[in-house]
PDB file of C-alpha atoms in Angstrom:
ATOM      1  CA  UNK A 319       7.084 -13.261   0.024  1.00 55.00           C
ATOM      2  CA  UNK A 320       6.475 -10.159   2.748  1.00 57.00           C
ATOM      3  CA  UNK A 321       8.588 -10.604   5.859  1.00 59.00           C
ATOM      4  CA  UNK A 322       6.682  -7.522   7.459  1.00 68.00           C
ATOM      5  CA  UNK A 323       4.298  -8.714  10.515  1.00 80.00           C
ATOM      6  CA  UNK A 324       1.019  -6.823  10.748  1.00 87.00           C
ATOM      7  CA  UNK A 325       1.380  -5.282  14.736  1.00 91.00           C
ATOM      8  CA  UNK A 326      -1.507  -5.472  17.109  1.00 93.00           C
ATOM      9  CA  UNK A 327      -3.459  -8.057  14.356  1.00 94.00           C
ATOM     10  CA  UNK A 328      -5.983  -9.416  16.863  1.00 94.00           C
ATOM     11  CA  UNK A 329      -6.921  -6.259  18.075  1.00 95.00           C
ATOM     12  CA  UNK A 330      -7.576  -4.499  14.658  1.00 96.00           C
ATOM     13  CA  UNK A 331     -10.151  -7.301  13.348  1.00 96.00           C
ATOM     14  CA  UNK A 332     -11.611  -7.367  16.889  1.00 96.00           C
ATOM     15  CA  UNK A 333     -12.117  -3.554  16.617  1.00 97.00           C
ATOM     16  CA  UNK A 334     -13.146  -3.352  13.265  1.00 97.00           C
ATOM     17  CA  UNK A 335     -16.074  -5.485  14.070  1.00 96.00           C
ATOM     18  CA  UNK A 336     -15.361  -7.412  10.401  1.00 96.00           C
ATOM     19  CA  UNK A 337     -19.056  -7.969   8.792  1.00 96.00           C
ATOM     20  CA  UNK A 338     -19.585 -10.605   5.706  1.00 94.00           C
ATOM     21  CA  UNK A 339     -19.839  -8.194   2.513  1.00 93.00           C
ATOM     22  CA  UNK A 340     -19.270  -5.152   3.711  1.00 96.00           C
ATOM     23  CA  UNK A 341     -16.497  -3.267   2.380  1.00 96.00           C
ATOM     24  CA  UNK A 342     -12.999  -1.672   4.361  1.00 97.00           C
ATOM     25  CA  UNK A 343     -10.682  -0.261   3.260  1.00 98.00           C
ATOM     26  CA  UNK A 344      -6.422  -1.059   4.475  1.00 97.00           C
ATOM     27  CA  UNK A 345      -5.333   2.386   3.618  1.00 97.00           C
ATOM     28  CA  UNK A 346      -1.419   0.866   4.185  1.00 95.00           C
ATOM     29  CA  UNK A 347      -1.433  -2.379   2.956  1.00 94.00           C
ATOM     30  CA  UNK A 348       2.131  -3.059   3.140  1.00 89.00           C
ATOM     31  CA  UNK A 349       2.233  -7.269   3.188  1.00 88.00           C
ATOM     32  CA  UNK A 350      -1.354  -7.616   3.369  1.00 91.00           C
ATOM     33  CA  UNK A 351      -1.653  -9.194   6.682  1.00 92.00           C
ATOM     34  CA  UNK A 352      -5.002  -7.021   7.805  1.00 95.00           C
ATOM     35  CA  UNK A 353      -6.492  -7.322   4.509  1.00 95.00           C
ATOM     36  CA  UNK A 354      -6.035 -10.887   4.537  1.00 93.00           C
ATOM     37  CA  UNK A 355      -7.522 -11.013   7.755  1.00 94.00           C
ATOM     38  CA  UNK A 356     -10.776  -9.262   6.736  1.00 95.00           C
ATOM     39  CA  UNK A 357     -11.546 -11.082   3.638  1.00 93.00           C
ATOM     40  CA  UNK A 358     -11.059 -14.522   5.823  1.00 92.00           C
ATOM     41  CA  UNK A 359     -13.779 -12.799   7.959  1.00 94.00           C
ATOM     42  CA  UNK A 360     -15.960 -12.435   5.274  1.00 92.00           C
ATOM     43  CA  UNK A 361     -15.690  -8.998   4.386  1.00 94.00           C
ATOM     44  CA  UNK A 362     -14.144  -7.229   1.256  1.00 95.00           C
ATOM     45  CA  UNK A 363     -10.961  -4.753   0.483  1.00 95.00           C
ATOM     46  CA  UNK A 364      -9.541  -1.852  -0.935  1.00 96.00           C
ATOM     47  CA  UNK A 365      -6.020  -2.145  -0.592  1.00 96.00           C
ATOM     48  CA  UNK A 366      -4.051   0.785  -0.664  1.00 96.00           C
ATOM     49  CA  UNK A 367      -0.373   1.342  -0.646  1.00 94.00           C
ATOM     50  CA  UNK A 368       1.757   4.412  -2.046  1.00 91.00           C
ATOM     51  CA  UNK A 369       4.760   1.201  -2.701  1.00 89.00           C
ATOM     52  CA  UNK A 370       3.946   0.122  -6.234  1.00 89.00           C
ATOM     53  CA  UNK A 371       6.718  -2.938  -5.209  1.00 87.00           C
ATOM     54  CA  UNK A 372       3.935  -4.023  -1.974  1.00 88.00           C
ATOM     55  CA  UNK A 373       0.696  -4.008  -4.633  1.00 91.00           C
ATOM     56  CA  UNK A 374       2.298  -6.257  -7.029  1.00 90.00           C
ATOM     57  CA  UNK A 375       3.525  -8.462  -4.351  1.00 88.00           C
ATOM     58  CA  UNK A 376       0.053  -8.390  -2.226  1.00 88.00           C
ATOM     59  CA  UNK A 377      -1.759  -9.525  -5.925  1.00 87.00           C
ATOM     60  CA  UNK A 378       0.210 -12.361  -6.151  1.00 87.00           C
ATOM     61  CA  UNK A 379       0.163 -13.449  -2.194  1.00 87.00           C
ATOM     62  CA  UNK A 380      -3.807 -12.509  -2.435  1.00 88.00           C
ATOM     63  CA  UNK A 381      -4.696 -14.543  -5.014  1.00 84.00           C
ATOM     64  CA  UNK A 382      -3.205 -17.623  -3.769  1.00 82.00           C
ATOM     65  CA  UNK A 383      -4.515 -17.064  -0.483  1.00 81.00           C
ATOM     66  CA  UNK A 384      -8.246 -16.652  -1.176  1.00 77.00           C
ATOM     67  CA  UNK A 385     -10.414 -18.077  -2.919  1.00 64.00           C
ATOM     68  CA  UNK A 386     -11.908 -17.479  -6.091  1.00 64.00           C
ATOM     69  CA  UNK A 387     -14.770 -14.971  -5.943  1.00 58.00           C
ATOM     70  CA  UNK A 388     -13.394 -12.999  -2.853  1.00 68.00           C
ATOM     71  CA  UNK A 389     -13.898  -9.202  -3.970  1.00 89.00           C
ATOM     72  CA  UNK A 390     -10.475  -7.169  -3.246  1.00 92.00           C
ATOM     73  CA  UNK A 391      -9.288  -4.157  -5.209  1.00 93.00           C
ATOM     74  CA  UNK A 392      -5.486  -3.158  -4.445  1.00 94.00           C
ATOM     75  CA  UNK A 393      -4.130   0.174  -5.460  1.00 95.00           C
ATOM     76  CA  UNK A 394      -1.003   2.065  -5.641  1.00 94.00           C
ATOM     77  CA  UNK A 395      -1.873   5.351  -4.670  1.00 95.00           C
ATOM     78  CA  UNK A 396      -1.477   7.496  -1.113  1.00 94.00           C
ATOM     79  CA  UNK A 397      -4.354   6.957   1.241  1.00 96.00           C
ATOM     80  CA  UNK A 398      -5.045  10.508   0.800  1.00 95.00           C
ATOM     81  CA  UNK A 399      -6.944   9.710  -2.376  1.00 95.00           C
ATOM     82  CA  UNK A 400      -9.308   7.347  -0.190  1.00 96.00           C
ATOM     83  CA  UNK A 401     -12.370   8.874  -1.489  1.00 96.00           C
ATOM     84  CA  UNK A 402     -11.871   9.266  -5.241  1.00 95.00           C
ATOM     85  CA  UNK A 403     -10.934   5.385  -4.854  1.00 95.00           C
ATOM     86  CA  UNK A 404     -14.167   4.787  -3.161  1.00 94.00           C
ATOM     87  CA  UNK A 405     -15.904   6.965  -5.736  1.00 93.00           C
ATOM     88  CA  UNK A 406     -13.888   5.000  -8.580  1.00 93.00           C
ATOM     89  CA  UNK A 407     -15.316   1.269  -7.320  1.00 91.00           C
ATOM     90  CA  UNK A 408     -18.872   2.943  -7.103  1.00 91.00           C
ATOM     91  CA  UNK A 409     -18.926   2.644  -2.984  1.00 93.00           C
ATOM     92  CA  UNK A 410     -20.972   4.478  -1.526  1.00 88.00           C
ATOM     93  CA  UNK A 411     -19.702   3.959   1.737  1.00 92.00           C
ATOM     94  CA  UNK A 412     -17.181   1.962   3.930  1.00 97.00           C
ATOM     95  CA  UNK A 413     -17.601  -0.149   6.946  1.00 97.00           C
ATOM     96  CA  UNK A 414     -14.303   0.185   8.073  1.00 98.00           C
ATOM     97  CA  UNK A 415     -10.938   1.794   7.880  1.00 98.00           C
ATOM     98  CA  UNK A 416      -7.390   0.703   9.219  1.00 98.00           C
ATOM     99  CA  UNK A 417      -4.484   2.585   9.011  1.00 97.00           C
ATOM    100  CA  UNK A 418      -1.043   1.242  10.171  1.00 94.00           C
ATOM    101  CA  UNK A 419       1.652   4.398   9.862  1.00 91.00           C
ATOM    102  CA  UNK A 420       4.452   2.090  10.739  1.00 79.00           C
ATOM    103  CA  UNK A 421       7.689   0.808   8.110  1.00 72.00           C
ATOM    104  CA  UNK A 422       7.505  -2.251   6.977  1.00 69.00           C
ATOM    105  CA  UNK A 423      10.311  -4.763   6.876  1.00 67.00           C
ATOM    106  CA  UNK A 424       9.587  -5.312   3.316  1.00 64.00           C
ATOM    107  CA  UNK A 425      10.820  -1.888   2.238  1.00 63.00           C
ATOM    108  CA  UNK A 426      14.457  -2.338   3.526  1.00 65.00           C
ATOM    109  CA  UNK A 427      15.201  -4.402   0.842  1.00 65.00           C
ATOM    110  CA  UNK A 428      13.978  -2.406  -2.033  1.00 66.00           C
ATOM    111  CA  UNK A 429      17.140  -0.437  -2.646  1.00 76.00           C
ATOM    112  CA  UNK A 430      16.102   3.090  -1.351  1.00 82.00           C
ATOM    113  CA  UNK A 431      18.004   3.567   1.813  1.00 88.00           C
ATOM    114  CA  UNK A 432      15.597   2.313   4.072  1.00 85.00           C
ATOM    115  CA  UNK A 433      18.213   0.042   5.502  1.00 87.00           C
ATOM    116  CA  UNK A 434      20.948   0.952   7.763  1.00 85.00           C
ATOM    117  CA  UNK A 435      22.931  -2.228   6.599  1.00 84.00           C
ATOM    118  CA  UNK A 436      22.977  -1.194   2.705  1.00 89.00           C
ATOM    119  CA  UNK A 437      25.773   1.420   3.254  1.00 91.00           C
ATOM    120  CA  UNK A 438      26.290   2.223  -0.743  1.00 92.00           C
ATOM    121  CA  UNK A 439      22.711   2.613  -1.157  1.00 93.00           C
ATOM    122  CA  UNK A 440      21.592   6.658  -1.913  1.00 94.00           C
ATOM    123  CA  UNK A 441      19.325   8.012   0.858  1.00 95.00           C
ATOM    124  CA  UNK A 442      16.553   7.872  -1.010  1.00 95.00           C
ATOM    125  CA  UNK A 443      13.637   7.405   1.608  1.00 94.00           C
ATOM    126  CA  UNK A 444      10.666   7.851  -0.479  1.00 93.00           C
ATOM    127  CA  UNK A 445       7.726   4.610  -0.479  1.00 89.00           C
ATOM    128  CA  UNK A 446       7.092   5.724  -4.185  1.00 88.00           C
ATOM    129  CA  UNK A 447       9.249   6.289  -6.201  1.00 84.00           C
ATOM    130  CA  UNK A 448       7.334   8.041  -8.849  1.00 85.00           C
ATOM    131  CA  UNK A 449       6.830  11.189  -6.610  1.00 85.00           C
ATOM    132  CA  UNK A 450       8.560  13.623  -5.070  1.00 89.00           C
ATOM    133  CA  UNK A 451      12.386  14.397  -4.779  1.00 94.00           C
ATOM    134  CA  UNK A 452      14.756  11.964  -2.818  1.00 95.00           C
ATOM    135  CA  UNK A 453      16.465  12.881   0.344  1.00 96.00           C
ATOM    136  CA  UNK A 454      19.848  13.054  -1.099  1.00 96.00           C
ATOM    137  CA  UNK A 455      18.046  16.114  -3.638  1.00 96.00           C
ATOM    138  CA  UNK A 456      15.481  17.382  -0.688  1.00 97.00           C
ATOM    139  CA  UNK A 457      18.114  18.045   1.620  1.00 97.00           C
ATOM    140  CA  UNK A 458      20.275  19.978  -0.440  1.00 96.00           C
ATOM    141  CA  UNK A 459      17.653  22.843  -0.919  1.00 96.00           C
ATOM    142  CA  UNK A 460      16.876  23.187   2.784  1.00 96.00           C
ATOM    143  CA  UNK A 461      18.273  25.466   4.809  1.00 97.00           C
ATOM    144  CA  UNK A 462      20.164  24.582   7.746  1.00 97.00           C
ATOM    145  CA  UNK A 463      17.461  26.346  10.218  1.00 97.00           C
ATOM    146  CA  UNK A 464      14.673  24.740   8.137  1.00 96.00           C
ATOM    147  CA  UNK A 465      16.283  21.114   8.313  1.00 97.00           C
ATOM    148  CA  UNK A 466      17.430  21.193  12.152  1.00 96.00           C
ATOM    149  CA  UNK A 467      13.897  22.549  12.576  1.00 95.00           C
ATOM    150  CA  UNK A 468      12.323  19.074  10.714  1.00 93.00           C
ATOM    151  CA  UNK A 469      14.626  16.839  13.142  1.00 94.00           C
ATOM    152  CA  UNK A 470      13.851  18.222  16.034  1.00 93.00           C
ATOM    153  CA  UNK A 471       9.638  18.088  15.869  1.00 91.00           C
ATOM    154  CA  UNK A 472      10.219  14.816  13.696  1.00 90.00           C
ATOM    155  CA  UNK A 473      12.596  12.945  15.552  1.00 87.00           C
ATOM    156  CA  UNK A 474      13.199  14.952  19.115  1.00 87.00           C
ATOM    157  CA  UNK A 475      16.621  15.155  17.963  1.00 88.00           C
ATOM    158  CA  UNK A 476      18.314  17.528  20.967  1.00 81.00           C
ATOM    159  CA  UNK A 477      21.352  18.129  18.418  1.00 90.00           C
ATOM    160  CA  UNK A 478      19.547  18.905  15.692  1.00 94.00           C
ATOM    161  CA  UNK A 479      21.394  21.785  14.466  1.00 95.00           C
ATOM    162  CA  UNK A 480      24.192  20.028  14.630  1.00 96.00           C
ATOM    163  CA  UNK A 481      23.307  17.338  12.856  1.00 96.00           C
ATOM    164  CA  UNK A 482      21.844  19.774  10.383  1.00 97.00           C
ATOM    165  CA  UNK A 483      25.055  21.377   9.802  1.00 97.00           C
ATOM    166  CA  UNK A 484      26.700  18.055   9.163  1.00 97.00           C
ATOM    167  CA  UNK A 485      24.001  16.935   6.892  1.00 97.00           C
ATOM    168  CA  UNK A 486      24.480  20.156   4.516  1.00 97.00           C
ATOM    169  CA  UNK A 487      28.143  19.468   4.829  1.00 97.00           C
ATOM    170  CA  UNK A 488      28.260  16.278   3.672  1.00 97.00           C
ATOM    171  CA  UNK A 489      25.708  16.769   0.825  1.00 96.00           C
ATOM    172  CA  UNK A 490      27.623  20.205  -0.514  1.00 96.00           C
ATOM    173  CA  UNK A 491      30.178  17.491  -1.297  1.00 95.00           C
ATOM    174  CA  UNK A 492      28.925  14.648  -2.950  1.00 96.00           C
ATOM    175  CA  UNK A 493      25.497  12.901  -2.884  1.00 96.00           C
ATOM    176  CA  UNK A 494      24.574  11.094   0.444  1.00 96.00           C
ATOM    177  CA  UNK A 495      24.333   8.052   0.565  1.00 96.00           C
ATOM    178  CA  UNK A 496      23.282   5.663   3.959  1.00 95.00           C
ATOM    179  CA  UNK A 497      26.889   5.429   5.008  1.00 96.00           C
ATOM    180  CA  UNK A 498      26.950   9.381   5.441  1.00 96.00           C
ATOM    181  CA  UNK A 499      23.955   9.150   7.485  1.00 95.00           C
ATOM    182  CA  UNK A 500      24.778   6.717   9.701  1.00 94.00           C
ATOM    183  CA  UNK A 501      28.255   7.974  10.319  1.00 95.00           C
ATOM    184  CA  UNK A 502      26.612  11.680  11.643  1.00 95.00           C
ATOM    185  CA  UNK A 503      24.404   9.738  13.779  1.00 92.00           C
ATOM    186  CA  UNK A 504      26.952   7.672  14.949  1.00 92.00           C
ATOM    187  CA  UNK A 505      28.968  11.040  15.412  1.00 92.00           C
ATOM    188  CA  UNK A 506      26.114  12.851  17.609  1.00 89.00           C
ATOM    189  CA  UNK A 507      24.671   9.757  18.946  1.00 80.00           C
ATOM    190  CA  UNK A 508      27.076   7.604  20.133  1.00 72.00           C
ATOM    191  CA  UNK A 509      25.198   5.975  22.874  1.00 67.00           C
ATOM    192  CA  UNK A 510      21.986   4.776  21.848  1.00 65.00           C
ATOM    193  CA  UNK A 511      21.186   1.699  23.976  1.00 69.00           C
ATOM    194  CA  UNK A 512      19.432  -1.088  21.857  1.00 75.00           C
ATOM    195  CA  UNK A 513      18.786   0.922  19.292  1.00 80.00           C
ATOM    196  CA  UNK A 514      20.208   2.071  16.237  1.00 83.00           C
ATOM    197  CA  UNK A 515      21.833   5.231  16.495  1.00 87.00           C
ATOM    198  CA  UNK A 516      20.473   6.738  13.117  1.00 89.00           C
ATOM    199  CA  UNK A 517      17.233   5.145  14.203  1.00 88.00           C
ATOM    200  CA  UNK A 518      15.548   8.491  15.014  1.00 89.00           C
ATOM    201  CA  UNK A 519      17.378  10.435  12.430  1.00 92.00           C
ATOM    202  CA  UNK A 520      16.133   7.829   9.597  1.00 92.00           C
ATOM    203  CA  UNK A 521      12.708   8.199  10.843  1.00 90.00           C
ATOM    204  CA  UNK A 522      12.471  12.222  11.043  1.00 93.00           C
ATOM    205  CA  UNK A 523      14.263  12.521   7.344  1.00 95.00           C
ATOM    206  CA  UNK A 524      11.385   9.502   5.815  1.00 92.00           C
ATOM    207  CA  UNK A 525       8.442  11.896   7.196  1.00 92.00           C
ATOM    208  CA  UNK A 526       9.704  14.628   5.669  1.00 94.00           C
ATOM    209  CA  UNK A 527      10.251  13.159   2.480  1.00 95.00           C
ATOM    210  CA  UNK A 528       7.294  11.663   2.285  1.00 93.00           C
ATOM    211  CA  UNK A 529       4.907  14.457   4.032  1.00 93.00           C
ATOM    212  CA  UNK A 530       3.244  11.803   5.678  1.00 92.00           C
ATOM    213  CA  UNK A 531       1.962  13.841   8.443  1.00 93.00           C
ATOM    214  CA  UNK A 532       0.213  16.336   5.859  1.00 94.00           C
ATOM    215  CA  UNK A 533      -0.916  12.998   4.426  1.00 95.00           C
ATOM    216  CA  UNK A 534      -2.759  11.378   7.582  1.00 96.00           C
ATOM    217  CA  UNK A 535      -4.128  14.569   8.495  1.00 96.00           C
ATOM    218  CA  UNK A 536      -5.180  14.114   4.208  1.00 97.00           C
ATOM    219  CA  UNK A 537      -6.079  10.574   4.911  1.00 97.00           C
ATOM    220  CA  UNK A 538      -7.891  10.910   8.347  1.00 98.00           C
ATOM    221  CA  UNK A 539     -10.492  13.172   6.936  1.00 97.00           C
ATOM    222  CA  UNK A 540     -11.255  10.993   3.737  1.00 97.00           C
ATOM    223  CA  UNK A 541     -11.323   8.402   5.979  1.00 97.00           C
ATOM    224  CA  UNK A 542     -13.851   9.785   8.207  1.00 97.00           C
ATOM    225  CA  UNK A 543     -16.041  11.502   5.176  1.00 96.00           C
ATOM    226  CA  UNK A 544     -16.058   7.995   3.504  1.00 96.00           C
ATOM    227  CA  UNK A 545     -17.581   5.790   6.603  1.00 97.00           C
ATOM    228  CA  UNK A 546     -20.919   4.693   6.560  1.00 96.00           C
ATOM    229  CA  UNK A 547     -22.898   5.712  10.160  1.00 96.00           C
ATOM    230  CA  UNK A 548     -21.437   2.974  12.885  1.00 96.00           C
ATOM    231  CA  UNK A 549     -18.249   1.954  10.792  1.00 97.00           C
ATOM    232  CA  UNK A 550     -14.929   1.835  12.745  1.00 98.00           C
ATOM    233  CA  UNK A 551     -11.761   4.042  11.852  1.00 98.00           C
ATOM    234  CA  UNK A 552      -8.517   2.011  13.151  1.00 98.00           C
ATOM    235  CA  UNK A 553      -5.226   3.605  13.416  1.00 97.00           C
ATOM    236  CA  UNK A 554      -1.789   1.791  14.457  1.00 96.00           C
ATOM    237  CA  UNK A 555       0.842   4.684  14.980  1.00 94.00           C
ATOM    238  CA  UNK A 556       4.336   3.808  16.114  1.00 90.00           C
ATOM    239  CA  UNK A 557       5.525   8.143  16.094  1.00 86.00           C
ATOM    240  CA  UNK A 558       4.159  10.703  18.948  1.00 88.00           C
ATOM    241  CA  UNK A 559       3.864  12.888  16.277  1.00 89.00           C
ATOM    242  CA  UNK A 560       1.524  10.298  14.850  1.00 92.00           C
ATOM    243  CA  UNK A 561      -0.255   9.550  17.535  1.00 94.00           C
ATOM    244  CA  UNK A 562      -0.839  13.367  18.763  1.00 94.00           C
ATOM    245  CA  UNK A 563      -2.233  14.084  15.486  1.00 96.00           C
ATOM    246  CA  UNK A 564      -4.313  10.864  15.664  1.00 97.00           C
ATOM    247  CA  UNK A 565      -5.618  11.476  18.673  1.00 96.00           C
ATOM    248  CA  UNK A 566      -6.475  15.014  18.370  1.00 96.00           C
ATOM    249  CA  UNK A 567      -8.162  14.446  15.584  1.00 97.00           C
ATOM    250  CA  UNK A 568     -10.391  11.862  17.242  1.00 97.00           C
ATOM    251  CA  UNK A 569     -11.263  14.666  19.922  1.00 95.00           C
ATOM    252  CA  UNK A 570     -12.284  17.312  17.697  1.00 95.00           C
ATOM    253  CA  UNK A 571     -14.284  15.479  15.194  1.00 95.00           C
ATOM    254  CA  UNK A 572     -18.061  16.160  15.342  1.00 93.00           C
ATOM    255  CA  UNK A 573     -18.775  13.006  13.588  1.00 95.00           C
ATOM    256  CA  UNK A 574     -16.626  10.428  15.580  1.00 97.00           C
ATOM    257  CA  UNK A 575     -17.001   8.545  18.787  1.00 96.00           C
ATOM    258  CA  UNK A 576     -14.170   7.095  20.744  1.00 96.00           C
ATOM    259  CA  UNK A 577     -14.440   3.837  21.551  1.00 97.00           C
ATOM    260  CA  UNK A 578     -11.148   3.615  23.394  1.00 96.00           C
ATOM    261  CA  UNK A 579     -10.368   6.056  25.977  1.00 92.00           C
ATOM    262  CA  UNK A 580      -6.548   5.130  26.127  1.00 94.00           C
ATOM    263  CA  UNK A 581      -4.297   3.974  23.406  1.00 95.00           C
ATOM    264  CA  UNK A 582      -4.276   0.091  23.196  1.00 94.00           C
ATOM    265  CA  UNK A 583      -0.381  -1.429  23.061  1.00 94.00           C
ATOM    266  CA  UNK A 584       0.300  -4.958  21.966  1.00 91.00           C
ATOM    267  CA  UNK A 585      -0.001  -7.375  24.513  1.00 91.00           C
ATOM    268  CA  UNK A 586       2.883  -9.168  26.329  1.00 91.00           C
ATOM    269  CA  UNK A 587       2.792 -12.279  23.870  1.00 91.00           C
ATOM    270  CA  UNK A 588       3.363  -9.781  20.861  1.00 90.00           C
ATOM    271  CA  UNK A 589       5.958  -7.717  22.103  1.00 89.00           C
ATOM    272  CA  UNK A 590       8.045 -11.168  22.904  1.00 89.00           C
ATOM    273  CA  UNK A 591       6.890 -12.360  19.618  1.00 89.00           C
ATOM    274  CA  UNK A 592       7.562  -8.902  17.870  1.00 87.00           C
ATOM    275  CA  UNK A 593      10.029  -6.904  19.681  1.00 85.00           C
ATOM    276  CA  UNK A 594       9.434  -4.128  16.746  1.00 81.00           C
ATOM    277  CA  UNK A 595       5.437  -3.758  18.150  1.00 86.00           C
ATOM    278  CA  UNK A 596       6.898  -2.202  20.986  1.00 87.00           C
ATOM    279  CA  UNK A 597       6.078   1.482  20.177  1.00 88.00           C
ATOM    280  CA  UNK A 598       2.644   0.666  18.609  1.00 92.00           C
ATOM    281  CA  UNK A 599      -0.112   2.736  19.831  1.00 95.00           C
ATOM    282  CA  UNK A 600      -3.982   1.641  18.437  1.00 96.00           C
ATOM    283  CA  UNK A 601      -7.111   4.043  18.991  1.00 98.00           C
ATOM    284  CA  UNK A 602      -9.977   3.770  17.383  1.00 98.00           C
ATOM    285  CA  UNK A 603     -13.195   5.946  16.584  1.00 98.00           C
ATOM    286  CA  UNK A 604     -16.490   5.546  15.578  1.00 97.00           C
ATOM    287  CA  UNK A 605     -19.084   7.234  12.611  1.00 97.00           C
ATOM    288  CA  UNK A 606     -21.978   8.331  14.461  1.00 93.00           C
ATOM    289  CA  UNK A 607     -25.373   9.601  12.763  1.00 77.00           C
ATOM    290  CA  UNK A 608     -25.748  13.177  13.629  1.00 65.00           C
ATOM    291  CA  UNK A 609     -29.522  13.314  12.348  1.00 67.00           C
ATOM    292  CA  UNK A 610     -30.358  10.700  14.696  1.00 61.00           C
ATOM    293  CA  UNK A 611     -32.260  11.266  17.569  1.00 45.00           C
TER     294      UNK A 611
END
């Protein structure tokens, strides 16, 4: 059963401009919430996630939820493999793409450090487990410049090198686990208002664990290659890093059309609703036909 609410829900169906049999693709599928929300519109998915844990979960809450006939394909993979996916179902093209680069509340309990309240867990921090090295081994082989350098363009960390220097401390003596972390942010964050103090520090360590910036910029271009002329690219970021790279990449692409000017944020409802939503930012682009006149 996914706990994790799909952010700015309304908005991505109304901007994806959903039509019976055509195929999208949720390049994050997380708990399935857009997906869900396009096949009861009539069209079909591709469900992607780089979780294994979030496909076998969306299969079961999928098939219980739609009927029989409904055409949906869920993969674990990373998004940046959109178009051998595509090429693997024998699509030519896709009406629509929706990416949402936010955590979802599902993965806190899956026993990889996501979650600030599993202390004894190892800061693991990667969606799939299958790839990569963990934080707890990444960290290690950084250097100290390297590492302070990550937190400060991943989290705008000001005390980055000191957390750095902590961080490499801590790991030279045993492995680090979530308690570690949370006690150095604690340390050089003391006063974080609402918010977590090891929120930012979480967040900048996950990205670089999981190169998910090298993967949007990966998954934005598949993305845009694999849209058929008029279909809608949909992206809900929640990091400025994110969204600058989102939005840049709008601006410079030949073959996309904005449709909105200004980031969309959830609407007042939501945020009271969802007080998570708060950081969401939603643009979206469009596939335009350079051979027509």
């Amino acid at each position: 059963m996914t706990t994790h609410i799909p952010v700015c829900l309304k908005q991505v169906i109304e901007y994806l401009k959903v039509k019976p049999g055509h195929w999208y693709i949720d390049a994050t599928f997380g708990g399935g919430g857009y997906s869900l929300a396009i096949l009861n519109a009539g069209g079909y998915v591709i469900g992607i996630d780089w979780d294994k844990q979030a496909i076998i979960a969306g299969k079961k809450r999928l098939e219980s939820a739609c009927p029989s006939g409904v055409s949906y394909h869920l993969i674990h993979s990373n998004y940046a493999n959109m178009l051998s996916i595509i090429k693997k179902y024998k699509i030519s093209q896709v009406s629509g793409v929706v990416f949402d680069l936010g955590f979802s509340s599902d993965q806190l309990t899956g026993g990889r450090g996501f979650s600030f309240n599993q202390l004894e867990e190892l800061l693991d921090l990667r969606y799939d487990q299958t790839a990569g090295r963990p934080a707890w081994q990444l960290i290690p082989s950084l250097t100290t410049e390297e590492l302070s350098q990550t937190l400060m363009v991943y989290g705008q960390i000001g005390n980055s090198d000191l957390i750095a220097q902590a961080l490499k401390a801590k790991a030279a003596e045993t492995q680090l686990k979530v308690s570690h972390v949370v006690e150095i942010a604690k340390r050089f964050n003391p006063k974080s208002g609402r918010i977590h103090p090891a929120t930012t520090l979480f967040q900048a360590l996950r990205i670089l664990v999981n190169r998910e910036l090298d993967n949007l910029k990966a998954g934005l271009a598949a993305a845009e290659s694999g849209l058929a002329d008029g279909g809608r690219l949909v992206v809900v970021s929640f990091h400025s890093g994110e969204d600058r790279l989102v939005k840049q990449f709008f601006k410079q692409s030949q073959h996309l059309k904005l449709i909105t000017k200004k980031a969309v944020k959830p609407s007042p409802d939501e945020l009271k609703n969802n007080p998570k939503s708060r950081s969401a930012k939603l643009r979206v682009a469009e596939k335009i036909n350079l051979n027509k006149k």
